Structure formats: C-alpha cells, structure tokens
mmCIF file of C-alpha atoms in Angstrom:
data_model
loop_
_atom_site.group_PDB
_atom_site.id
_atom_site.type_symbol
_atom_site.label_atom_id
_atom_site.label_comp_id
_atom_site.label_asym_id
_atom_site.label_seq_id
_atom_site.Cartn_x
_atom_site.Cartn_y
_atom_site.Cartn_z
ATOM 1 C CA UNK A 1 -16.426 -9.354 22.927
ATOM 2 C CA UNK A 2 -12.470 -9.004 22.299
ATOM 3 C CA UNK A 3 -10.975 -5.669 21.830
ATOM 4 C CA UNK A 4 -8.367 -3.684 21.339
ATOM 5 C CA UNK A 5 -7.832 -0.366 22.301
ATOM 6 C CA UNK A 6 -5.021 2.295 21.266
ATOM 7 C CA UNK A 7 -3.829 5.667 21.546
ATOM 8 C CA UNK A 8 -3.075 7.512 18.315
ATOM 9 C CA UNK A 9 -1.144 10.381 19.254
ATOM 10 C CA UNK A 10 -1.565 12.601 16.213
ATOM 11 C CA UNK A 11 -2.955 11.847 12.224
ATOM 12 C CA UNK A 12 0.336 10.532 11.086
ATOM 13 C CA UNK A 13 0.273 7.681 14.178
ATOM 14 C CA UNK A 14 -3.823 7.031 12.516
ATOM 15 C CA UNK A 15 -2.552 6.889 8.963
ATOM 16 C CA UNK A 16 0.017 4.337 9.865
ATOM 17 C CA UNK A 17 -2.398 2.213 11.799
ATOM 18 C CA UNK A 18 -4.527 2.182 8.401
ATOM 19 C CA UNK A 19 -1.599 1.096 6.519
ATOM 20 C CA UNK A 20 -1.174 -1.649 8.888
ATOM 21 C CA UNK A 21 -4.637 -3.109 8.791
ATOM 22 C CA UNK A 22 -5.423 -2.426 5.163
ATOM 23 C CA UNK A 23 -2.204 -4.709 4.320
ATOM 24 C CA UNK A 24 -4.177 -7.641 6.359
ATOM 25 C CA UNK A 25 -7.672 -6.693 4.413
ATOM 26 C CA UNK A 26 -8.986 -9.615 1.589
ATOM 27 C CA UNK A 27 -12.164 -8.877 0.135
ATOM 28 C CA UNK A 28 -15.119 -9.695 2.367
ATOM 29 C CA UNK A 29 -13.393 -7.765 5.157
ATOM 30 C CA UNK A 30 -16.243 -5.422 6.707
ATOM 31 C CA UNK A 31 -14.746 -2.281 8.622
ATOM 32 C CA UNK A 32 -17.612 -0.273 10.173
ATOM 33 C CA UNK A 33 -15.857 3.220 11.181
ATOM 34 C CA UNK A 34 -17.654 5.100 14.089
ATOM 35 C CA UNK A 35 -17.279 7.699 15.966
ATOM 36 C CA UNK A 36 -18.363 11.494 16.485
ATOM 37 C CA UNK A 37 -18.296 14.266 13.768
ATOM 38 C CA UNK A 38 -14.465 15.327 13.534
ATOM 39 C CA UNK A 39 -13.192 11.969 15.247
ATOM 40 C CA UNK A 40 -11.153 11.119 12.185
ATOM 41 C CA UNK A 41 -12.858 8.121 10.205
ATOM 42 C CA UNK A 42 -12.626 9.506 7.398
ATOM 43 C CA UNK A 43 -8.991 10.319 7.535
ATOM 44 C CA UNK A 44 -8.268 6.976 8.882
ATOM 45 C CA UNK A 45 -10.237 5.516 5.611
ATOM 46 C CA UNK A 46 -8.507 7.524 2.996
ATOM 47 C CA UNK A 47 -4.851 6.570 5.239
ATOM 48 C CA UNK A 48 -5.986 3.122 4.372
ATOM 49 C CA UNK A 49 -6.939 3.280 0.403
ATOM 50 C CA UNK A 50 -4.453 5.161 -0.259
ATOM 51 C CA UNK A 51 -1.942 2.590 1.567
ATOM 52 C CA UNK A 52 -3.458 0.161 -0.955
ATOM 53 C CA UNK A 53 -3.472 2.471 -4.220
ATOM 54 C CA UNK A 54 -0.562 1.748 -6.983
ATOM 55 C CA UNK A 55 -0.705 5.120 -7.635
ATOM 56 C CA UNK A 56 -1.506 8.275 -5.233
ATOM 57 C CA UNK A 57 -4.760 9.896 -6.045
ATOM 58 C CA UNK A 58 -7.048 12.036 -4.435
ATOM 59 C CA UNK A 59 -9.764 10.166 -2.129
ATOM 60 C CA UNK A 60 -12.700 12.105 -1.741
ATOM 61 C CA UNK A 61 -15.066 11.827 1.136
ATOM 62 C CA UNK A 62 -18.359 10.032 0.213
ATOM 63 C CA UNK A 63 -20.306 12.725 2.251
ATOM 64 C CA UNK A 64 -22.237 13.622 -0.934
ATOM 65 C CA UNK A 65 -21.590 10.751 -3.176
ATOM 66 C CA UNK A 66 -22.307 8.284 -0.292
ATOM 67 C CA UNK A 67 -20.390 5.652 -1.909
ATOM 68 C CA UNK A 68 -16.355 5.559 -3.727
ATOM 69 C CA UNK A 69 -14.822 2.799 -4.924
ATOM 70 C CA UNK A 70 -11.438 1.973 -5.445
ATOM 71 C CA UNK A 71 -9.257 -0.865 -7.375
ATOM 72 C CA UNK A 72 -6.046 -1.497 -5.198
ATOM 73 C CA UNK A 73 -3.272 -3.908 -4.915
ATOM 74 C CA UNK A 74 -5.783 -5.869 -2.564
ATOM 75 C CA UNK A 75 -9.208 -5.939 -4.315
ATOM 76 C CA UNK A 76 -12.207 -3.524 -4.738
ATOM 77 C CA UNK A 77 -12.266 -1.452 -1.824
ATOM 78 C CA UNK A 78 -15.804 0.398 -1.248
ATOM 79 C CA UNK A 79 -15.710 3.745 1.308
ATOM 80 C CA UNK A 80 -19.540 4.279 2.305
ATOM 81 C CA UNK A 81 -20.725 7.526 4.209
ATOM 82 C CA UNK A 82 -23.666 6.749 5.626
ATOM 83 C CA UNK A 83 -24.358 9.821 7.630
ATOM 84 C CA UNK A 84 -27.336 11.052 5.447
ATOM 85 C CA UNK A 85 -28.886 7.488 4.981
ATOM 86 C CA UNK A 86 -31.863 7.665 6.511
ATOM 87 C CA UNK A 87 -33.130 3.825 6.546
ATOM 88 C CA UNK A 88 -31.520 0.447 5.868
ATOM 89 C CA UNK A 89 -33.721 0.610 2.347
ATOM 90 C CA UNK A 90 -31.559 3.429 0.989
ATOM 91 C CA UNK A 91 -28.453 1.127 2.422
ATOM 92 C CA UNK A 92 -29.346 -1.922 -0.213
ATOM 93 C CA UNK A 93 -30.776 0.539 -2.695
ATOM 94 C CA UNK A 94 -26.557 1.345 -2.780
ATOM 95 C CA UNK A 95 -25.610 -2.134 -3.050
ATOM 96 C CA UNK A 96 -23.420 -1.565 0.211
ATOM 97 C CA UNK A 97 -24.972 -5.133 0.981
ATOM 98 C CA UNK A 98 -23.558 -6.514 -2.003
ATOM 99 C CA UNK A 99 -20.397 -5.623 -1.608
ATOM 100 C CA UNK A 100 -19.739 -7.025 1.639
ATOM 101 C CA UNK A 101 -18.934 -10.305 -0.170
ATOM 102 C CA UNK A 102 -16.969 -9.281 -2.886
ATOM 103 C CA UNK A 103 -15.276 -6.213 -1.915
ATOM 104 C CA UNK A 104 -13.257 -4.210 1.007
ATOM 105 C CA UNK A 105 -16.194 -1.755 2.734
ATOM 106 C CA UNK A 106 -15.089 0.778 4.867
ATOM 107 C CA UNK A 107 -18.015 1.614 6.436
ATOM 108 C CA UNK A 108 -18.837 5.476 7.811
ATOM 109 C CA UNK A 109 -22.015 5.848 10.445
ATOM 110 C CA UNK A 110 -22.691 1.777 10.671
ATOM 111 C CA UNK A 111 -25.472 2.869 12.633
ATOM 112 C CA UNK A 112 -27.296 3.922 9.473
ATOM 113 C CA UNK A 113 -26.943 -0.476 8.558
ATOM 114 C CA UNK A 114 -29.348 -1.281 11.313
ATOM 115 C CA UNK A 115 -29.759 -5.309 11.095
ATOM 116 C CA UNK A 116 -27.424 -5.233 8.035
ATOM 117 C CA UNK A 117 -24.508 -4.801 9.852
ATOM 118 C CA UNK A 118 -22.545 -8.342 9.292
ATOM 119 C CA UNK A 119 -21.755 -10.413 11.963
ATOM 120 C CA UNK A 120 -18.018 -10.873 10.963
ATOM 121 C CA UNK A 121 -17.272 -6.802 10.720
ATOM 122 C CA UNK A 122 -14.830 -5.410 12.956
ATOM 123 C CA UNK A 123 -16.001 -2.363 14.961
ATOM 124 C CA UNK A 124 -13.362 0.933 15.020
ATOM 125 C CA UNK A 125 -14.707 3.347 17.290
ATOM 126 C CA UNK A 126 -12.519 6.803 17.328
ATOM 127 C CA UNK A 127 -12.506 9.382 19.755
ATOM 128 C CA UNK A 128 -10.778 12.840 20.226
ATOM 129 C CA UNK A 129 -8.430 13.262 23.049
ATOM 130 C CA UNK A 130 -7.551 16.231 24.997
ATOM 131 C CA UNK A 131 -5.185 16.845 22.578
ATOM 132 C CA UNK A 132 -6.388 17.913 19.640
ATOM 133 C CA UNK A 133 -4.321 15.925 17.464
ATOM 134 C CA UNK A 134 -4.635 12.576 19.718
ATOM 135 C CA UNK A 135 -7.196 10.123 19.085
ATOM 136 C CA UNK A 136 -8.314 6.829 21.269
ATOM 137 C CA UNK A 137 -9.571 3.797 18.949
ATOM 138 C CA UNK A 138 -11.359 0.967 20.027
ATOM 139 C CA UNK A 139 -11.505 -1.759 17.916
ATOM 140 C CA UNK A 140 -13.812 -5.042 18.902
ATOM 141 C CA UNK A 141 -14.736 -7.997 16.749
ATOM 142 C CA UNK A 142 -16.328 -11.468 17.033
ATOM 143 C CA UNK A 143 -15.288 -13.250 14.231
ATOM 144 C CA UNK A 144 -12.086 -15.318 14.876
ATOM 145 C CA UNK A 145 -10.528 -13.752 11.993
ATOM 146 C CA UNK A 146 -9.271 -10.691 13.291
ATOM 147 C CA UNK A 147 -7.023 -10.973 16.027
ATOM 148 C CA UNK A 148 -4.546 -12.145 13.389
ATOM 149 C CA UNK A 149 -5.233 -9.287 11.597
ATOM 150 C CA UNK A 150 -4.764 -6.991 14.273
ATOM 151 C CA UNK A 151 -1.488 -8.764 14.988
ATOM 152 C CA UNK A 152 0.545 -5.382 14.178
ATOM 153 C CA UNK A 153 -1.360 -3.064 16.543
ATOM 154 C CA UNK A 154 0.008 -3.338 20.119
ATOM 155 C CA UNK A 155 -3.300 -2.265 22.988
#
C-alpha cells in the first residue's frame, strides 16, 4: 500500500498541510482521519474547511452533532465524528454513505465505518510527538488518484 509519511512540527505546519490537500479535493474524495484522542484530526479538518470557506466562520466539532456540513469553493464538504457511533447501522442511518458520492467527507474514527469504509479513501493517521506541538501523519491510499493529489506534501 503507498504512503506517505510527514512530520508536522507544530498546528500551523498541520493547518497548512490541510490547505494543501483540500485545494486537490473534488467531491467523492473520502478522507478517513484517525488517530488517538488529542492527535489533532479535528484541527487538521477544520484547517481544511476553512481553507475552502469564502468566508471565515466558526467550524464546530461534530462530537455531539456527529455530522456538519459545509458549502465551499469546492463542493459540499461533510465533517463526520464518529467516535460515539456505535455500529455501521447508525453510520447509514446519517447518510455518511450517501455522501461519499456527492460530497467531500472528512471522516473522524473510520473505525466506527466497519465494511463501509470505501475502497478509494485515503487513510491520515496522526500521532503526537515528543513535542507537544509536533505531530507525525501517515497518509496511505490505494486508489491511483491520490499520489497526484498528494503532489504538494514532500515524505
């Protein structure tokens, strides 16, 4: 499986990454965000609507509301937090499923998808450094279609 791997030294090195990738995403773009509690997925998510937002607004985390959506210069973008999804049924009940075809998902917990998870998704796996502002991301794909993508991140 292809990868890429970088180190993001503090949140403003993350948000710029976003920015990067989010200017590459068309609708139908799957981004499943993992990582531990505190890793930063969610700050790398709201880096990359609001890279895509005409105007700056507040992005909320979808801890509670489980799902935001957004209309940007590229499309509908969809920010899932699946953390408190406790089967794949509760996943479609969303229409999470749906939107993989017609939207931008930024995906929280992909775990939580279990066989949904779409073949063509690219995988960003954050972790916390020792320092507590650095980050290592791992991103890994099998659909052709990201490497050019991707072009702008150096591993």
């Amino acid at each position: 499986m292809p990868k890429c791997t970088l180190t993001l030294s503090d949140p403003d090195d993350t948000s710029q990454r976003a920015a990067e990738l989010g200017r590459s995403l068309v609708a139908g773009d799957v981004v499943l965000l993992s990582g531990d509690v505190g890793a930063g997925k969610t700050h790398f998510a709201r880096s990359l609507i609001q890279s895509l937002l005409k105007e700056p607004q507040d992005i909320p985390s979808p801890t509670f509301t489980l799902v935001q959506t957004y209309d940007t210069i590229r499309g509908e973008v969809w920010h899932a937090d699946l953390y408190r999804i406790t089967s794949a049924n509760e996943v479609e009940e969303l229409g999470v499923v749906d939107a993989f075809d017609s939207a931008i998902c930024l995906i929280e917990w992909p775990d939580r998808l279990g066989s949904l998870i779409p073949a063509s998704a690219l995988t960003i796996e954050l972790v916390a450094g020792s320092d507590e502002n650095a980050r290592a991301l791992t991103a890994h794909w099998h659909d052709e279609k990201w490497p050019a993508k991707l072009s702008g991140w150096k591993s």
